[in-house]
mmCIF file of N, CA and C in Angstrom:
data_model
loop_
_atom_site.group_PDB
_atom_site.id
_atom_site.type_symbol
_atom_site.label_atom_id
_atom_site.label_comp_id
_atom_site.label_asym_id
_atom_site.label_seq_id
_atom_site.Cartn_x
_atom_site.Cartn_y
_atom_site.Cartn_z
ATOM 1 N N MET A 137 70.186 277.895 138.954
ATOM 2 C CA MET A 137 71.091 277.145 138.122
ATOM 3 C C MET A 137 70.521 275.756 137.840
ATOM 4 N N ALA A 138 70.731 275.267 136.642
ATOM 5 C CA ALA A 138 70.193 273.961 136.268
ATOM 6 C C ALA A 138 70.785 272.846 137.114
ATOM 7 N N GLY A 139 72.065 272.967 137.473
ATOM 8 C CA GLY A 139 72.708 271.925 138.265
ATOM 9 C C GLY A 139 72.177 271.855 139.679
ATOM 10 N N GLN A 140 71.568 272.963 140.161
ATOM 11 C CA GLN A 140 71.060 272.982 141.520
ATOM 12 C C GLN A 140 69.602 272.584 141.599
ATOM 13 N N GLN A 141 68.941 272.433 140.468
ATOM 14 C CA GLN A 141 67.542 272.036 140.488
ATOM 15 C C GLN A 141 67.420 270.606 140.965
ATOM 16 N N GLN A 142 66.449 270.397 141.838
ATOM 17 C CA GLN A 142 66.196 269.043 142.301
ATOM 18 C C GLN A 142 65.045 268.479 141.485
ATOM 19 N N THR A 143 65.220 267.282 141.017
ATOM 20 C CA THR A 143 64.151 266.628 140.270
ATOM 21 C C THR A 143 63.452 265.653 141.190
ATOM 22 N N GLN A 144 62.160 265.620 141.067
ATOM 23 C CA GLN A 144 61.371 264.733 141.904
ATOM 24 C C GLN A 144 61.102 263.449 141.131
ATOM 25 N N GLN A 145 61.597 262.347 141.666
ATOM 26 C CA GLN A 145 61.381 261.046 141.042
ATOM 27 C C GLN A 145 60.045 260.497 141.519
ATOM 28 N N GLN A 146 59.228 260.059 140.597
ATOM 29 C CA GLN A 146 57.971 259.432 140.954
ATOM 30 C C GLN A 146 58.084 257.946 140.684
ATOM 31 N N ARG A 147 57.447 257.193 141.533
ATOM 32 C CA ARG A 147 57.439 255.750 141.350
ATOM 33 C C ARG A 147 56.554 255.419 140.154
ATOM 34 N N ARG A 148 57.008 254.466 139.362
ATOM 35 C CA ARG A 148 56.255 254.044 138.178
ATOM 36 C C ARG A 148 55.735 252.637 138.390
ATOM 37 N N THR A 149 54.452 252.450 138.121
ATOM 38 C CA THR A 149 53.831 251.142 138.209
ATOM 39 C C THR A 149 53.447 250.723 136.800
ATOM 40 N N PRO A 150 53.885 249.542 136.339
ATOM 41 C CA PRO A 150 53.543 249.124 134.977
ATOM 42 C C PRO A 150 52.034 249.041 134.774
ATOM 43 N N VAL A 151 51.584 249.510 133.624
ATOM 44 C CA VAL A 151 50.196 249.351 133.223
ATOM 45 C C VAL A 151 50.114 247.997 132.547
ATOM 46 N N ARG A 152 49.235 247.160 133.005
ATOM 47 C CA ARG A 152 49.163 245.795 132.483
ATOM 48 C C ARG A 152 48.161 245.708 131.332
ATOM 49 N N ALA A 153 48.602 245.081 130.259
ATOM 50 C CA ALA A 153 47.701 244.797 129.146
ATOM 51 C C ALA A 153 46.882 243.572 129.510
ATOM 52 N N LYS A 154 45.746 243.425 128.857
ATOM 53 C CA LYS A 154 44.891 242.281 129.135
ATOM 54 C C LYS A 154 45.540 241.019 128.597
ATOM 55 N N GLY A 155 45.846 240.114 129.484
ATOM 56 C CA GLY A 155 46.481 238.864 129.088
ATOM 57 C C GLY A 155 46.275 237.817 130.159
ATOM 58 N N ASN A 156 46.528 236.571 129.819
ATOM 59 C CA ASN A 156 46.295 235.475 130.749
ATOM 60 C C ASN A 156 47.420 235.315 131.751
ATOM 61 N N GLY A 157 48.650 235.516 131.306
ATOM 62 C CA GLY A 157 49.806 235.233 132.148
ATOM 63 C C GLY A 157 50.158 236.381 133.073
ATOM 64 N N GLN A 158 51.152 236.153 133.884
ATOM 65 C CA GLN A 158 51.632 237.139 134.832
ATOM 66 C C GLN A 158 52.650 238.079 134.197
ATOM 67 N N LYS A 159 53.175 237.715 133.056
ATOM 68 C CA LYS A 159 54.229 238.489 132.404
ATOM 69 C C LYS A 159 53.682 239.833 131.926
ATOM 70 N N ASP A 160 54.459 240.901 132.181
ATOM 71 C CA ASP A 160 54.062 242.219 131.678
ATOM 72 C C ASP A 160 54.046 242.191 130.158
ATOM 73 N N ARG A 161 53.021 242.798 129.599
ATOM 74 C CA ARG A 161 52.894 242.872 128.153
ATOM 75 C C ARG A 161 52.748 244.324 127.754
ATOM 76 N N PRO A 162 53.172 244.653 126.542
ATOM 77 C CA PRO A 162 52.985 246.035 126.089
ATOM 78 C C PRO A 162 51.499 246.367 125.985
ATOM 79 N N VAL A 163 51.163 247.645 126.149
ATOM 80 C CA VAL A 163 49.770 248.052 126.008
ATOM 81 C C VAL A 163 49.368 248.110 124.540
ATOM 82 N N ARG A 164 50.358 248.191 123.658
ATOM 83 C CA ARG A 164 50.094 248.222 122.212
ATOM 84 C C ARG A 164 51.343 247.749 121.481
ATOM 85 N N VAL A 165 51.145 247.025 120.396
ATOM 86 C CA VAL A 165 52.253 246.588 119.542
ATOM 87 C C VAL A 165 51.974 247.075 118.126
ATOM 88 N N VAL A 166 52.957 247.727 117.539
ATOM 89 C CA VAL A 166 52.875 248.182 116.149
ATOM 90 C C VAL A 166 53.904 247.374 115.373
ATOM 91 N N ARG A 167 53.460 246.712 114.310
ATOM 92 C CA ARG A 167 54.389 245.872 113.559
ATOM 93 C C ARG A 167 54.239 246.124 112.066
ATOM 94 N N ILE A 168 55.371 246.298 111.412
ATOM 95 C CA ILE A 168 55.448 246.340 109.950
ATOM 96 C C ILE A 168 56.539 245.359 109.564
ATOM 97 N N ARG A 169 56.160 244.386 108.738
ATOM 98 C CA ARG A 169 57.087 243.317 108.354
ATOM 99 C C ARG A 169 57.705 242.701 109.609
ATOM 100 N N ASN A 170 59.004 242.743 109.717
ATOM 101 C CA ASN A 170 59.664 242.110 110.859
ATOM 102 C C ASN A 170 60.156 243.134 111.889
ATOM 103 N N ILE A 171 59.660 244.362 111.798
ATOM 104 C CA ILE A 171 60.025 245.406 112.755
ATOM 105 C C ILE A 171 58.824 245.632 113.671
ATOM 106 N N ARG A 172 59.093 245.577 114.979
ATOM 107 C CA ARG A 172 58.016 245.647 115.964
ATOM 108 C C ARG A 172 58.296 246.769 116.963
ATOM 109 N N GLY A 173 57.290 247.597 117.187
ATOM 110 C CA GLY A 173 57.355 248.629 118.218
ATOM 111 C C GLY A 173 56.437 248.241 119.359
ATOM 112 N N ASN A 174 56.987 248.122 120.557
ATOM 113 C CA ASN A 174 56.215 247.760 121.745
ATOM 114 C C ASN A 174 56.030 249.013 122.591
ATOM 115 N N ILE A 175 54.777 249.365 122.871
ATOM 116 C CA ILE A 175 54.481 250.545 123.676
ATOM 117 C C ILE A 175 54.155 250.074 125.091
ATOM 118 N N TRP A 176 54.933 250.572 126.048
ATOM 119 C CA TRP A 176 54.788 250.191 127.456
ATOM 120 C C TRP A 176 54.234 251.381 128.224
ATOM 121 N N GLY A 177 53.291 251.126 129.105
ATOM 122 C CA GLY A 177 52.726 252.184 129.930
ATOM 123 C C GLY A 177 53.137 252.027 131.382
ATOM 124 N N ASN A 178 53.441 253.139 132.014
ATOM 125 C CA ASN A 178 53.761 253.163 133.442
ATOM 126 C C ASN A 178 52.929 254.251 134.105
ATOM 127 N N ARG A 179 52.214 253.861 135.165
ATOM 128 C CA ARG A 179 51.388 254.821 135.899
ATOM 129 C C ARG A 179 52.229 255.465 136.998
ATOM 130 N N LEU A 180 52.227 256.789 137.030
ATOM 131 C CA LEU A 180 52.947 257.526 138.057
ATOM 132 C C LEU A 180 52.089 257.623 139.314
ATOM 133 N N ASP A 181 52.709 258.020 140.409
ATOM 134 C CA ASP A 181 51.985 258.156 141.676
ATOM 135 C C ASP A 181 50.820 259.129 141.574
ATOM 136 N N ASP A 182 50.948 260.141 140.724
ATOM 137 C CA ASP A 182 49.869 261.127 140.596
ATOM 138 C C ASP A 182 48.763 260.678 139.635
ATOM 139 N N GLY A 183 48.853 259.447 139.121
ATOM 140 C CA GLY A 183 47.805 258.895 138.270
ATOM 141 C C GLY A 183 48.062 259.021 136.784
ATOM 142 N N ARG A 184 48.993 259.881 136.392
ATOM 143 C CA ARG A 184 49.299 260.022 134.970
ATOM 144 C C ARG A 184 49.975 258.759 134.455
ATOM 145 N N ILE A 185 49.808 258.506 133.164
ATOM 146 C CA ILE A 185 50.485 257.379 132.527
ATOM 147 C C ILE A 185 51.536 257.938 131.580
ATOM 148 N N VAL A 186 52.751 257.425 131.702
ATOM 149 C CA VAL A 186 53.813 257.775 130.760
ATOM 150 C C VAL A 186 54.097 256.543 129.913
ATOM 151 N N TYR A 187 54.450 256.778 128.671
ATOM 152 C CA TYR A 187 54.678 255.683 127.737
ATOM 153 C C TYR A 187 56.132 255.656 127.293
ATOM 154 N N ASN A 188 56.642 254.458 127.107
ATOM 155 C CA ASN A 188 57.973 254.230 126.549
ATOM 156 C C ASN A 188 57.822 253.242 125.400
ATOM 157 N N VAL A 189 58.730 253.310 124.456
ATOM 158 C CA VAL A 189 58.667 252.434 123.285
ATOM 159 C C VAL A 189 59.986 251.689 123.138
ATOM 160 N N THR A 190 59.885 250.390 122.894
ATOM 161 C CA THR A 190 61.052 249.602 122.501
ATOM 162 C C THR A 190 60.801 249.115 121.084
ATOM 163 N N ILE A 191 61.841 249.143 120.273
ATOM 164 C CA ILE A 191 61.720 248.706 118.881
ATOM 165 C C ILE A 191 62.715 247.583 118.661
ATOM 166 N N ASP A 192 62.237 246.507 118.051
ATOM 167 C CA ASP A 192 63.131 245.393 117.766
ATOM 168 C C ASP A 192 62.817 244.775 116.417
ATOM 169 N N ARG A 193 63.755 243.969 115.967
ATOM 170 C CA ARG A 193 63.628 243.225 114.708
ATOM 171 C C ARG A 193 63.438 241.767 115.095
ATOM 172 N N ILE A 194 62.433 241.123 114.520
ATOM 173 C CA ILE A 194 62.161 239.729 114.869
ATOM 174 C C ILE A 194 62.336 238.837 113.645
ATOM 175 N N TRP A 195 62.721 237.609 113.901
ATOM 176 C CA TRP A 195 62.851 236.620 112.837
ATOM 177 C C TRP A 195 62.709 235.238 113.448
ATOM 178 N N LYS A 196 62.425 234.275 112.606
ATOM 179 C CA LYS A 196 62.271 232.895 113.052
ATOM 180 C C LYS A 196 63.418 232.071 112.496
ATOM 181 N N GLU A 197 64.047 231.309 113.383
ATOM 182 C CA GLU A 197 65.123 230.415 112.953
ATOM 183 C C GLU A 197 64.551 229.345 112.030
ATOM 184 N N ASP A 198 65.407 228.769 111.200
ATOM 185 C CA ASP A 198 64.979 227.679 110.330
ATOM 186 C C ASP A 198 64.612 226.454 111.162
ATOM 187 N N ASP A 199 63.639 225.681 110.659
ATOM 188 C CA ASP A 199 63.287 224.416 111.306
ATOM 189 C C ASP A 199 64.435 223.429 111.148
ATOM 190 N N GLN A 200 64.620 222.582 112.142
ATOM 191 C CA GLN A 200 65.589 221.495 112.025
ATOM 192 C C GLN A 200 64.852 220.290 111.452
ATOM 193 N N THR A 201 65.416 219.719 110.379
ATOM 194 C CA THR A 201 64.760 218.593 109.713
ATOM 195 C C THR A 201 65.710 217.407 109.624
ATOM 196 N N ASP A 202 65.102 216.234 109.452
ATOM 197 C CA ASP A 202 65.933 215.042 109.238
ATOM 198 C C ASP A 202 66.192 214.890 107.743
ATOM 199 N N GLU A 203 66.865 213.781 107.353
ATOM 200 C CA GLU A 203 67.210 213.579 105.937
ATOM 201 C C GLU A 203 65.992 213.488 105.034
ATOM 202 N N ALA A 204 64.870 213.028 105.588
ATOM 203 C CA ALA A 204 63.650 212.897 104.796
ATOM 204 C C ALA A 204 62.890 214.219 104.682
ATOM 205 N N GLY A 205 63.345 215.225 105.405
ATOM 206 C CA GLY A 205 62.683 216.523 105.346
ATOM 207 C C GLY A 205 61.633 216.735 106.420
ATOM 208 N N ALA A 206 61.468 215.755 107.311
ATOM 209 C CA ALA A 206 60.499 215.902 108.397
ATOM 210 C C ALA A 206 61.066 216.850 109.459
ATOM 211 N N VAL A 207 60.207 217.680 109.999
ATOM 212 C CA VAL A 207 60.636 218.656 111.003
ATOM 213 C C VAL A 207 60.893 217.945 112.327
ATOM 214 N N ILE A 208 62.118 218.090 112.813
ATOM 215 C CA ILE A 208 62.492 217.530 114.114
ATOM 216 C C ILE A 208 62.208 218.553 115.209
ATOM 217 N N LYS A 209 62.585 219.790 114.935
ATOM 218 C CA LYS A 209 62.384 220.871 115.898
ATOM 219 C C LYS A 209 62.020 222.136 115.134
ATOM 220 N N ALA A 210 60.916 222.745 115.547
ATOM 221 C CA ALA A 210 60.485 223.980 114.895
ATOM 222 C C ALA A 210 61.426 225.117 115.272
ATOM 223 N N GLY A 211 61.675 226.003 114.322
ATOM 224 C CA GLY A 211 62.525 227.160 114.586
ATOM 225 C C GLY A 211 61.906 228.078 115.625
ATOM 226 N N GLN A 212 62.735 228.655 116.458
ATOM 227 C CA GLN A 212 62.286 229.551 117.523
ATOM 228 C C GLN A 212 62.326 231.005 117.045
ATOM 229 N N TRP A 213 61.413 231.819 117.571
ATOM 230 C CA TRP A 213 61.422 233.241 117.272
ATOM 231 C C TRP A 213 62.556 233.908 118.028
ATOM 232 N N GLN A 214 63.254 234.801 117.356
ATOM 233 C CA GLN A 214 64.373 235.541 117.934
ATOM 234 C C GLN A 214 64.119 237.034 117.758
ATOM 235 N N GLN A 215 64.816 237.838 118.543
ATOM 236 C CA GLN A 215 64.691 239.289 118.399
ATOM 237 C C GLN A 215 66.038 239.952 118.600
ATOM 238 N N SER A 216 66.168 241.128 118.000
ATOM 239 C CA SER A 216 67.407 241.890 118.099
ATOM 240 C C SER A 216 67.071 243.374 118.052
ATOM 241 N N GLN A 217 67.907 244.182 118.660
ATOM 242 C CA GLN A 217 67.760 245.628 118.577
ATOM 243 C C GLN A 217 68.765 246.214 117.588
ATOM 244 N N SER A 218 69.264 245.382 116.699
ATOM 245 C CA SER A 218 70.200 245.794 115.664
ATOM 246 C C SER A 218 69.461 245.791 114.324
ATOM 247 N N PHE A 219 69.693 246.827 113.523
ATOM 248 C CA PHE A 219 68.955 246.977 112.275
ATOM 249 C C PHE A 219 69.903 247.197 111.114
ATOM 250 N N GLY A 220 69.577 246.590 109.974
ATOM 251 C CA GLY A 220 70.336 246.804 108.754
ATOM 252 C C GLY A 220 69.858 248.059 108.048
ATOM 253 N N LYS A 221 70.597 248.463 107.024
ATOM 254 C CA LYS A 221 70.244 249.694 106.306
ATOM 255 C C LYS A 221 68.852 249.615 105.693
ATOM 256 N N ASP A 222 68.434 248.435 105.255
ATOM 257 C CA ASP A 222 67.115 248.292 104.648
ATOM 258 C C ASP A 222 65.986 248.335 105.677
ATOM 259 N N ASP A 223 66.313 248.208 106.959
ATOM 260 C CA ASP A 223 65.307 248.258 108.022
ATOM 261 C C ASP A 223 65.026 249.678 108.497
ATOM 262 N N LEU A 224 65.930 250.607 108.232
ATOM 263 C CA LEU A 224 65.880 251.905 108.907
ATOM 264 C C LEU A 224 64.632 252.723 108.593
ATOM 265 N N LEU A 225 64.171 252.732 107.355
ATOM 266 C CA LEU A 225 62.952 253.482 107.047
ATOM 267 C C LEU A 225 61.730 252.835 107.688
ATOM 268 N N VAL A 226 61.733 251.514 107.788
ATOM 269 C CA VAL A 226 60.632 250.818 108.460
ATOM 270 C C VAL A 226 60.664 251.129 109.957
ATOM 271 N N VAL A 227 61.864 251.164 110.542
ATOM 272 C CA VAL A 227 62.005 251.543 111.954
ATOM 273 C C VAL A 227 61.431 252.944 112.169
ATOM 274 N N ALA A 228 61.754 253.864 111.265
ATOM 275 C CA ALA A 228 61.246 255.231 111.382
ATOM 276 C C ALA A 228 59.722 255.263 111.303
ATOM 277 N N LYS A 229 59.142 254.477 110.414
ATOM 278 C CA LYS A 229 57.681 254.447 110.277
ATOM 279 C C LYS A 229 57.033 253.835 111.508
ATOM 280 N N VAL A 230 57.602 252.758 112.033
ATOM 281 C CA VAL A 230 57.066 252.141 113.252
ATOM 282 C C VAL A 230 57.140 253.141 114.405
ATOM 283 N N ALA A 231 58.258 253.858 114.523
ATOM 284 C CA ALA A 231 58.394 254.875 115.569
ATOM 285 C C ALA A 231 57.337 255.967 115.395
ATOM 286 N N ASP A 232 57.087 256.374 114.150
ATOM 287 C CA ASP A 232 56.068 257.386 113.867
ATOM 288 C C ASP A 232 54.683 256.896 114.280
ATOM 289 N N LEU A 233 54.351 255.652 113.955
ATOM 290 C CA LEU A 233 53.045 255.101 114.317
ATOM 291 C C LEU A 233 52.896 254.966 115.832
ATOM 292 N N CYS A 234 53.965 254.596 116.514
ATOM 293 C CA CYS A 234 53.927 254.527 117.981
ATOM 294 C C CYS A 234 53.695 255.918 118.560
ATOM 295 N N HIS A 235 54.407 256.900 118.035
ATOM 296 C CA HIS A 235 54.243 258.283 118.492
ATOM 297 C C HIS A 235 52.807 258.749 118.284
ATOM 298 N N THR A 236 52.240 258.462 117.121
ATOM 299 C CA THR A 236 50.869 258.864 116.822
ATOM 300 C C THR A 236 49.889 258.227 117.791
ATOM 301 N N TRP A 237 50.054 256.929 118.082
ATOM 302 C CA TRP A 237 49.151 256.242 119.018
ATOM 303 C C TRP A 237 49.242 256.872 120.409
ATOM 304 N N ILE A 238 50.466 257.119 120.880
ATOM 305 C CA ILE A 238 50.645 257.720 122.205
ATOM 306 C C ILE A 238 50.013 259.114 122.238
ATOM 307 N N TYR A 239 50.263 259.905 121.213
ATOM 308 C CA TYR A 239 49.724 261.265 121.147
ATOM 309 C C TYR A 239 48.197 261.243 121.201
ATOM 310 N N LYS A 240 47.570 260.410 120.379
ATOM 311 C CA LYS A 240 46.102 260.325 120.359
ATOM 312 C C LYS A 240 45.565 259.827 121.691
ATOM 313 N N THR A 241 46.237 258.849 122.285
ATOM 314 C CA THR A 241 45.792 258.311 123.572
ATOM 315 C C THR A 241 45.842 259.387 124.649
ATOM 316 N N LEU A 242 46.920 260.156 124.687
ATOM 317 C CA LEU A 242 47.026 261.226 125.679
ATOM 318 C C LEU A 242 46.013 262.333 125.412
ATOM 319 N N GLN A 243 45.749 262.633 124.142
ATOM 320 C CA GLN A 243 44.746 263.645 123.808
ATOM 321 C C GLN A 243 43.359 263.198 124.262
ATOM 322 N N ASP A 244 43.043 261.917 124.073
ATOM 323 C CA ASP A 244 41.743 261.391 124.496
ATOM 324 C C ASP A 244 41.572 261.480 126.006
ATOM 325 N N ARG A 245 42.667 261.433 126.736
ATOM 326 C CA ARG A 245 42.618 261.506 128.206
ATOM 327 C C ARG A 245 42.832 262.928 128.707
ATOM 328 N N ASP A 246 42.933 263.889 127.809
ATOM 329 C CA ASP A 246 43.223 265.280 128.170
ATOM 330 C C ASP A 246 44.478 265.383 129.031
ATOM 331 N N GLN A 247 45.461 264.576 128.698
ATOM 332 C CA GLN A 247 46.739 264.585 129.416
ATOM 333 C C GLN A 247 47.769 265.253 128.523
ATOM 334 N N SER A 248 48.600 266.110 129.101
ATOM 335 C CA SER A 248 49.582 266.825 128.292
ATOM 336 C C SER A 248 50.574 265.861 127.666
ATOM 337 N N PHE A 249 51.073 266.240 126.496
ATOM 338 C CA PHE A 249 52.013 265.399 125.759
ATOM 339 C C PHE A 249 53.386 265.710 126.132
#
């Protein structure tokens, strides 16, 4: 019975992208316009790498200026996981490109998909 099957949980260790800081970074980023797909890798105890994807929409806030138009504070980058109707086809394409990258990467490593 499916309810009686025991699943074996494996510990996942993040695969670190090459970067200067200590912060975990995606192993690959796919971006079209303001839609970004972040591909994260996790190494299992048996050595296999599994990939997960997060997709977000990014934008930059307007700069704050004084009356003369001089920039007082530069706008900060923001992100959201909410998408408008005009974003949906781009989200689908970013997801497709992420899937293609993961598939090719696993094929190159002779790892099952």
